[in-house]
């Protein structure tokens, strides 16, 4: 498949959305064809599933239901949007993808990791990002940054220890998949991190 599939990962508040958008703008300004998208969501059907996932009224959602909703959303997004764009030779920048499920549902929710990997892989038809930026940050800093954001959603309300475990899972994933992961120190300034990311991406295109 042509194209380049880049994902941003990391705990809440690490800077994924900020950096994904900056990278997208950088590439668009250089007339490089690219698509900016996010998960859960990215298509009409996937956004409807996102609403169910983030709705605070769904406090009693069973972990397996949560897992399958994320994967349902991802299947639609992958086959409707990501794969066609890659086939057209575009760069696809996705704010959260595959690894979020491994970290949050596998480690965070304690669902057996091998199982999560297998059905995740099944849901994406085996599509794995070419390049994944893990923006690493201490969970206290991440949650502090989000304090100003009005009304936490269902996932953000999890206790600090949950975020700590998710962070650890991300670091393990990065160590186990060195060829596609780049760990970025999320404590640097927004501009500094952006430059670091651009330098890495330029080597891929
Ligand atoms: N390097 C940085 N230094 C200081 N503040 C930052 C940095 N990067 C992002 N921020 C700020 O932190 C907040 C969270 O950033 P952002 O929304 O990009 O995080 P996120 O990883 O997308 O979070 P979420 O997982 O909740 O979507 C924003 O207010 C953003 O402006
Ligand atoms: Mg975000």
CSV table of C-alpha atoms and ligand atoms in Angstrom, one decimal:
chain,number,residue,atom,x,y,z
A,1,UNK,CA,0.0,0.0,0.0
A,2,UNK,CA,1.2,3.5,-0.9
A,3,UNK,CA,0.9,6.3,1.6
A,4,UNK,CA,2.2,6.7,5.2
A,5,UNK,CA,0.1,6.0,8.3
A,6,UNK,CA,1.1,8.1,11.3
A,7,UNK,CA,-0.5,7.8,14.7
A,8,UNK,CA,-0.3,9.8,17.9
A,9,UNK,CA,-0.6,8.0,21.2
A,10,UNK,CA,-0.2,8.8,24.9
A,11,UNK,CA,-2.3,9.5,28.0
A,12,UNK,CA,-4.9,12.3,28.3
A,13,UNK,CA,-3.4,15.7,28.1
A,14,UNK,CA,0.0,14.6,26.7
A,15,UNK,CA,-0.5,16.8,23.6
A,16,UNK,CA,-1.7,14.4,20.9
A,17,UNK,CA,-4.4,16.6,19.4
A,18,UNK,CA,-2.1,19.7,19.5
A,19,UNK,CA,0.8,17.9,17.7
A,20,UNK,CA,-1.4,16.0,15.2
A,21,UNK,CA,-2.9,19.3,14.1
A,22,UNK,CA,0.5,21.1,13.9
A,23,UNK,CA,2.0,18.3,11.8
A,24,UNK,CA,-1.1,18.3,9.5
A,25,UNK,CA,-0.8,22.1,9.0
A,26,UNK,CA,3.0,21.8,8.3
A,27,UNK,CA,2.4,19.2,5.6
A,28,UNK,CA,-0.6,20.9,4.0
A,29,UNK,CA,1.5,24.1,3.8
A,30,UNK,CA,4.0,22.2,1.8
A,31,UNK,CA,1.4,20.8,-0.6
A,32,UNK,CA,1.8,17.3,0.7
A,33,UNK,CA,-1.5,15.5,0.5
A,34,UNK,CA,-2.7,14.4,3.9
A,35,UNK,CA,-5.7,13.6,6.0
A,36,UNK,CA,-6.1,14.4,9.7
A,37,UNK,CA,-8.4,12.2,11.6
A,38,UNK,CA,-9.0,10.8,15.2
A,39,UNK,CA,-10.4,7.9,17.2
A,40,UNK,CA,-12.8,7.0,18.4
A,41,UNK,CA,-14.6,8.7,15.5
A,42,UNK,CA,-13.5,9.9,12.1
A,43,UNK,CA,-16.6,8.9,10.2
A,44,UNK,CA,-20.3,9.4,10.7
A,45,UNK,CA,-20.9,5.9,12.1
A,46,UNK,CA,-17.7,6.0,14.2
A,47,UNK,CA,-18.7,9.3,15.7
A,48,UNK,CA,-22.0,7.9,16.7
A,49,UNK,CA,-20.2,5.1,18.5
A,50,UNK,CA,-17.9,7.6,20.1
A,51,UNK,CA,-20.9,9.4,21.7
A,52,UNK,CA,-22.0,6.1,23.3
A,53,UNK,CA,-18.4,5.5,24.6
A,54,UNK,CA,-17.9,8.9,26.1
A,55,UNK,CA,-21.5,9.4,27.5
A,56,UNK,CA,-21.3,9.7,31.3
A,57,UNK,CA,-24.8,8.2,31.5
A,58,UNK,CA,-23.2,4.9,30.4
A,59,UNK,CA,-21.3,4.6,33.7
A,60,UNK,CA,-22.3,0.9,33.9
A,61,UNK,CA,-20.7,-0.1,30.6
A,62,UNK,CA,-19.2,-3.6,30.8
A,63,UNK,CA,-15.5,-3.6,29.8
A,64,UNK,CA,-16.0,-6.0,27.0
A,65,UNK,CA,-18.8,-3.8,25.6
A,66,UNK,CA,-16.4,-0.9,25.7
A,67,UNK,CA,-13.7,-2.9,23.9
A,68,UNK,CA,-16.1,-4.0,21.1
A,69,UNK,CA,-17.4,-0.5,20.6
A,70,UNK,CA,-13.9,0.9,20.2
A,71,UNK,CA,-13.2,-1.9,17.7
A,72,UNK,CA,-16.5,-1.4,15.8
A,73,UNK,CA,-15.7,2.3,15.5
A,74,UNK,CA,-12.1,1.5,14.3
A,75,UNK,CA,-13.3,-1.0,11.7
A,76,UNK,CA,-15.6,1.5,10.1
A,77,UNK,CA,-12.9,4.2,10.3
A,78,UNK,CA,-10.2,2.0,8.9
A,79,UNK,CA,-12.1,0.6,5.9
A,80,UNK,CA,-14.2,3.7,5.1
A,81,UNK,CA,-11.5,6.4,5.5
A,82,UNK,CA,-7.9,5.3,6.3
A,83,UNK,CA,-7.3,2.5,3.8
A,84,UNK,CA,-8.8,4.4,0.8
A,85,UNK,CA,-6.7,7.5,1.7
A,86,UNK,CA,-3.5,5.4,2.0
A,87,UNK,CA,-4.3,3.7,-1.3
A,88,UNK,CA,-4.5,7.2,-2.8
A,89,UNK,CA,-0.9,7.7,-1.6
A,90,UNK,CA,-1.9,10.2,1.1
A,91,UNK,CA,-0.3,10.6,4.5
A,92,UNK,CA,-2.9,9.8,7.2
A,93,UNK,CA,-2.4,11.4,10.6
A,94,UNK,CA,-4.6,9.7,13.3
A,95,UNK,CA,-5.0,11.0,16.8
A,96,UNK,CA,-5.2,7.7,18.7
A,97,UNK,CA,-5.5,4.3,17.0
A,98,UNK,CA,-4.5,0.6,17.6
A,99,UNK,CA,-2.2,1.1,20.5
A,100,UNK,CA,-4.8,3.0,22.6
A,101,UNK,CA,-6.9,-0.1,22.8
A,102,UNK,CA,-3.9,-2.2,23.8
A,103,UNK,CA,-3.0,0.3,26.6
A,104,UNK,CA,-6.5,1.2,27.8
A,105,UNK,CA,-8.4,-2.0,27.4
A,106,UNK,CA,-5.5,-4.4,27.7
A,107,UNK,CA,-3.6,-2.9,30.6
A,108,UNK,CA,-6.1,-0.4,31.9
A,109,UNK,CA,-9.1,-2.7,32.0
A,110,UNK,CA,-7.1,-5.9,32.5
A,111,UNK,CA,-8.5,-7.7,29.5
A,112,UNK,CA,-6.0,-10.4,28.4
A,113,UNK,CA,-3.5,-8.6,26.2
A,114,UNK,CA,-3.0,-11.3,23.6
A,115,UNK,CA,-6.8,-11.5,23.0
A,116,UNK,CA,-7.0,-7.7,22.7
A,117,UNK,CA,-4.2,-7.8,20.2
A,118,UNK,CA,-5.8,-10.5,18.1
A,119,UNK,CA,-9.3,-8.9,17.8
A,120,UNK,CA,-7.8,-5.5,17.4
A,121,UNK,CA,-5.7,-6.8,14.5
A,122,UNK,CA,-8.8,-8.5,13.1
A,123,UNK,CA,-10.8,-5.2,13.3
A,124,UNK,CA,-8.3,-3.4,11.3
A,125,UNK,CA,-7.7,-6.1,8.7
A,126,UNK,CA,-4.1,-6.2,9.9
A,127,UNK,CA,-3.4,-2.5,9.2
A,128,UNK,CA,-0.7,-1.3,11.6
A,129,UNK,CA,0.7,2.3,11.6
A,130,UNK,CA,4.0,2.9,9.9
A,131,UNK,CA,5.0,5.4,12.5
A,132,UNK,CA,3.7,6.0,16.0
A,133,UNK,CA,4.6,9.0,18.2
A,134,UNK,CA,4.2,8.2,21.9
A,135,UNK,CA,4.1,11.6,23.6
A,136,UNK,CA,5.2,10.6,27.0
A,137,UNK,CA,4.2,12.6,30.1
A,138,UNK,CA,3.7,12.0,33.8
A,139,UNK,CA,0.1,11.3,34.6
A,140,UNK,CA,0.0,14.2,37.1
A,141,UNK,CA,1.0,16.7,34.5
A,142,UNK,CA,-1.5,15.3,31.9
A,143,UNK,CA,-4.4,15.5,34.3
A,144,UNK,CA,-3.3,19.0,35.5
A,145,UNK,CA,-3.4,20.2,31.9
A,146,UNK,CA,-6.9,18.9,31.4
A,147,UNK,CA,-8.3,20.5,34.6
A,148,UNK,CA,-9.4,23.6,32.7
A,149,UNK,CA,-11.3,21.6,30.2
A,150,UNK,CA,-15.0,21.8,31.2
A,151,UNK,CA,-16.7,18.5,32.2
A,152,UNK,CA,-14.6,15.5,32.2
A,153,UNK,CA,-15.8,12.6,30.1
A,154,UNK,CA,-16.3,9.0,31.3
A,155,UNK,CA,-12.8,7.9,30.6
A,156,UNK,CA,-11.0,10.9,32.0
A,157,UNK,CA,-12.7,10.4,35.4
A,158,UNK,CA,-10.7,7.2,36.0
A,159,UNK,CA,-8.4,7.5,39.0
A,160,UNK,CA,-4.7,8.5,38.7
A,161,UNK,CA,-3.5,5.0,39.1
A,162,UNK,CA,-5.3,3.9,36.0
A,163,UNK,CA,-3.5,6.6,34.0
A,164,UNK,CA,-0.2,5.5,35.5
A,165,UNK,CA,-0.7,1.9,34.4
A,166,UNK,CA,-1.8,3.1,30.9
A,167,UNK,CA,1.4,5.2,30.6
A,168,UNK,CA,3.5,2.1,31.6
A,169,UNK,CA,1.7,0.0,29.0
A,170,UNK,CA,2.5,2.6,26.3
A,171,UNK,CA,6.2,2.6,27.2
A,172,UNK,CA,6.3,-1.2,27.1
A,173,UNK,CA,4.6,-1.2,23.7
A,174,UNK,CA,7.2,1.3,22.4
A,175,UNK,CA,10.0,-0.8,23.7
A,176,UNK,CA,8.5,-3.9,22.0
A,177,UNK,CA,7.9,-2.2,18.7
A,178,UNK,CA,11.0,0.0,18.3
A,179,UNK,CA,10.8,0.0,14.5
A,180,UNK,CA,7.6,2.0,14.3
A,181,UNK,CA,7.5,3.8,17.7
A,182,UNK,CA,9.2,7.1,18.6
A,183,UNK,CA,9.0,8.3,22.2
A,184,UNK,CA,8.7,12.0,22.5
A,185,UNK,CA,9.2,13.8,25.8
A,186,UNK,CA,5.9,15.6,26.3
A,187,UNK,CA,7.3,18.1,28.7
A,188,UNK,CA,9.1,20.1,26.0
A,189,UNK,CA,7.4,23.2,24.6
A,190,UNK,CA,4.7,22.7,21.9
A,191,UNK,CA,7.0,24.3,19.3
A,192,UNK,CA,10.0,22.2,20.3
A,193,UNK,CA,8.0,18.9,20.2
A,194,UNK,CA,6.6,19.9,16.8
A,195,UNK,CA,10.0,20.4,15.3
A,196,UNK,CA,11.2,17.1,16.7
A,197,UNK,CA,8.2,15.3,15.1
A,198,UNK,CA,8.6,17.1,11.7
A,199,UNK,CA,12.3,16.0,11.6
A,200,UNK,CA,11.3,12.4,12.1
A,201,UNK,CA,8.4,12.5,9.6
A,202,UNK,CA,10.6,14.1,6.9
A,203,UNK,CA,12.9,11.1,7.1
A,204,UNK,CA,9.9,8.9,6.2
A,205,UNK,CA,8.8,10.8,3.1
B,1,LIG,N1,4.0,20.6,25.2
B,1,LIG,C1,3.1,21.2,25.9
B,1,LIG,N2,3.3,22.0,26.9
B,1,LIG,C2,2.4,22.6,27.6
B,1,LIG,N3,1.0,22.5,27.4
B,1,LIG,C3,0.7,21.7,26.3
B,1,LIG,C4,1.7,21.0,25.5
B,1,LIG,N4,1.1,20.3,24.6
B,1,LIG,C5,-0.3,20.5,24.8
B,1,LIG,N5,-0.5,21.4,25.8
B,1,LIG,C6,-1.8,21.8,26.3
B,1,LIG,O1,-2.3,20.8,27.1
B,1,LIG,C7,-3.7,20.6,26.9
B,1,LIG,C8,-4.0,19.2,26.4
B,1,LIG,O2,-3.4,19.1,25.1
B,1,LIG,P1,-4.1,18.1,24.0
B,1,LIG,O3,-5.5,18.4,23.9
B,1,LIG,O4,-3.3,18.3,22.7
B,1,LIG,O5,-3.8,16.7,24.6
B,1,LIG,P2,-4.4,15.3,24.2
B,1,LIG,O6,-3.3,14.3,24.3
B,1,LIG,O7,-5.0,15.4,22.8
B,1,LIG,O8,-5.5,15.0,25.3
B,1,LIG,P3,-6.8,14.0,25.2
B,1,LIG,O9,-6.2,12.6,25.3
B,1,LIG,O10,-7.6,14.3,26.4
B,1,LIG,O11,-7.5,14.3,23.9
B,1,LIG,C9,-4.1,21.7,25.9
B,1,LIG,O12,-4.6,22.8,26.7
B,1,LIG,C10,-2.8,22.1,25.2
B,1,LIG,O13,-2.8,23.4,24.8
B,2,LIG,MG1,-7.0,15.0,22.2
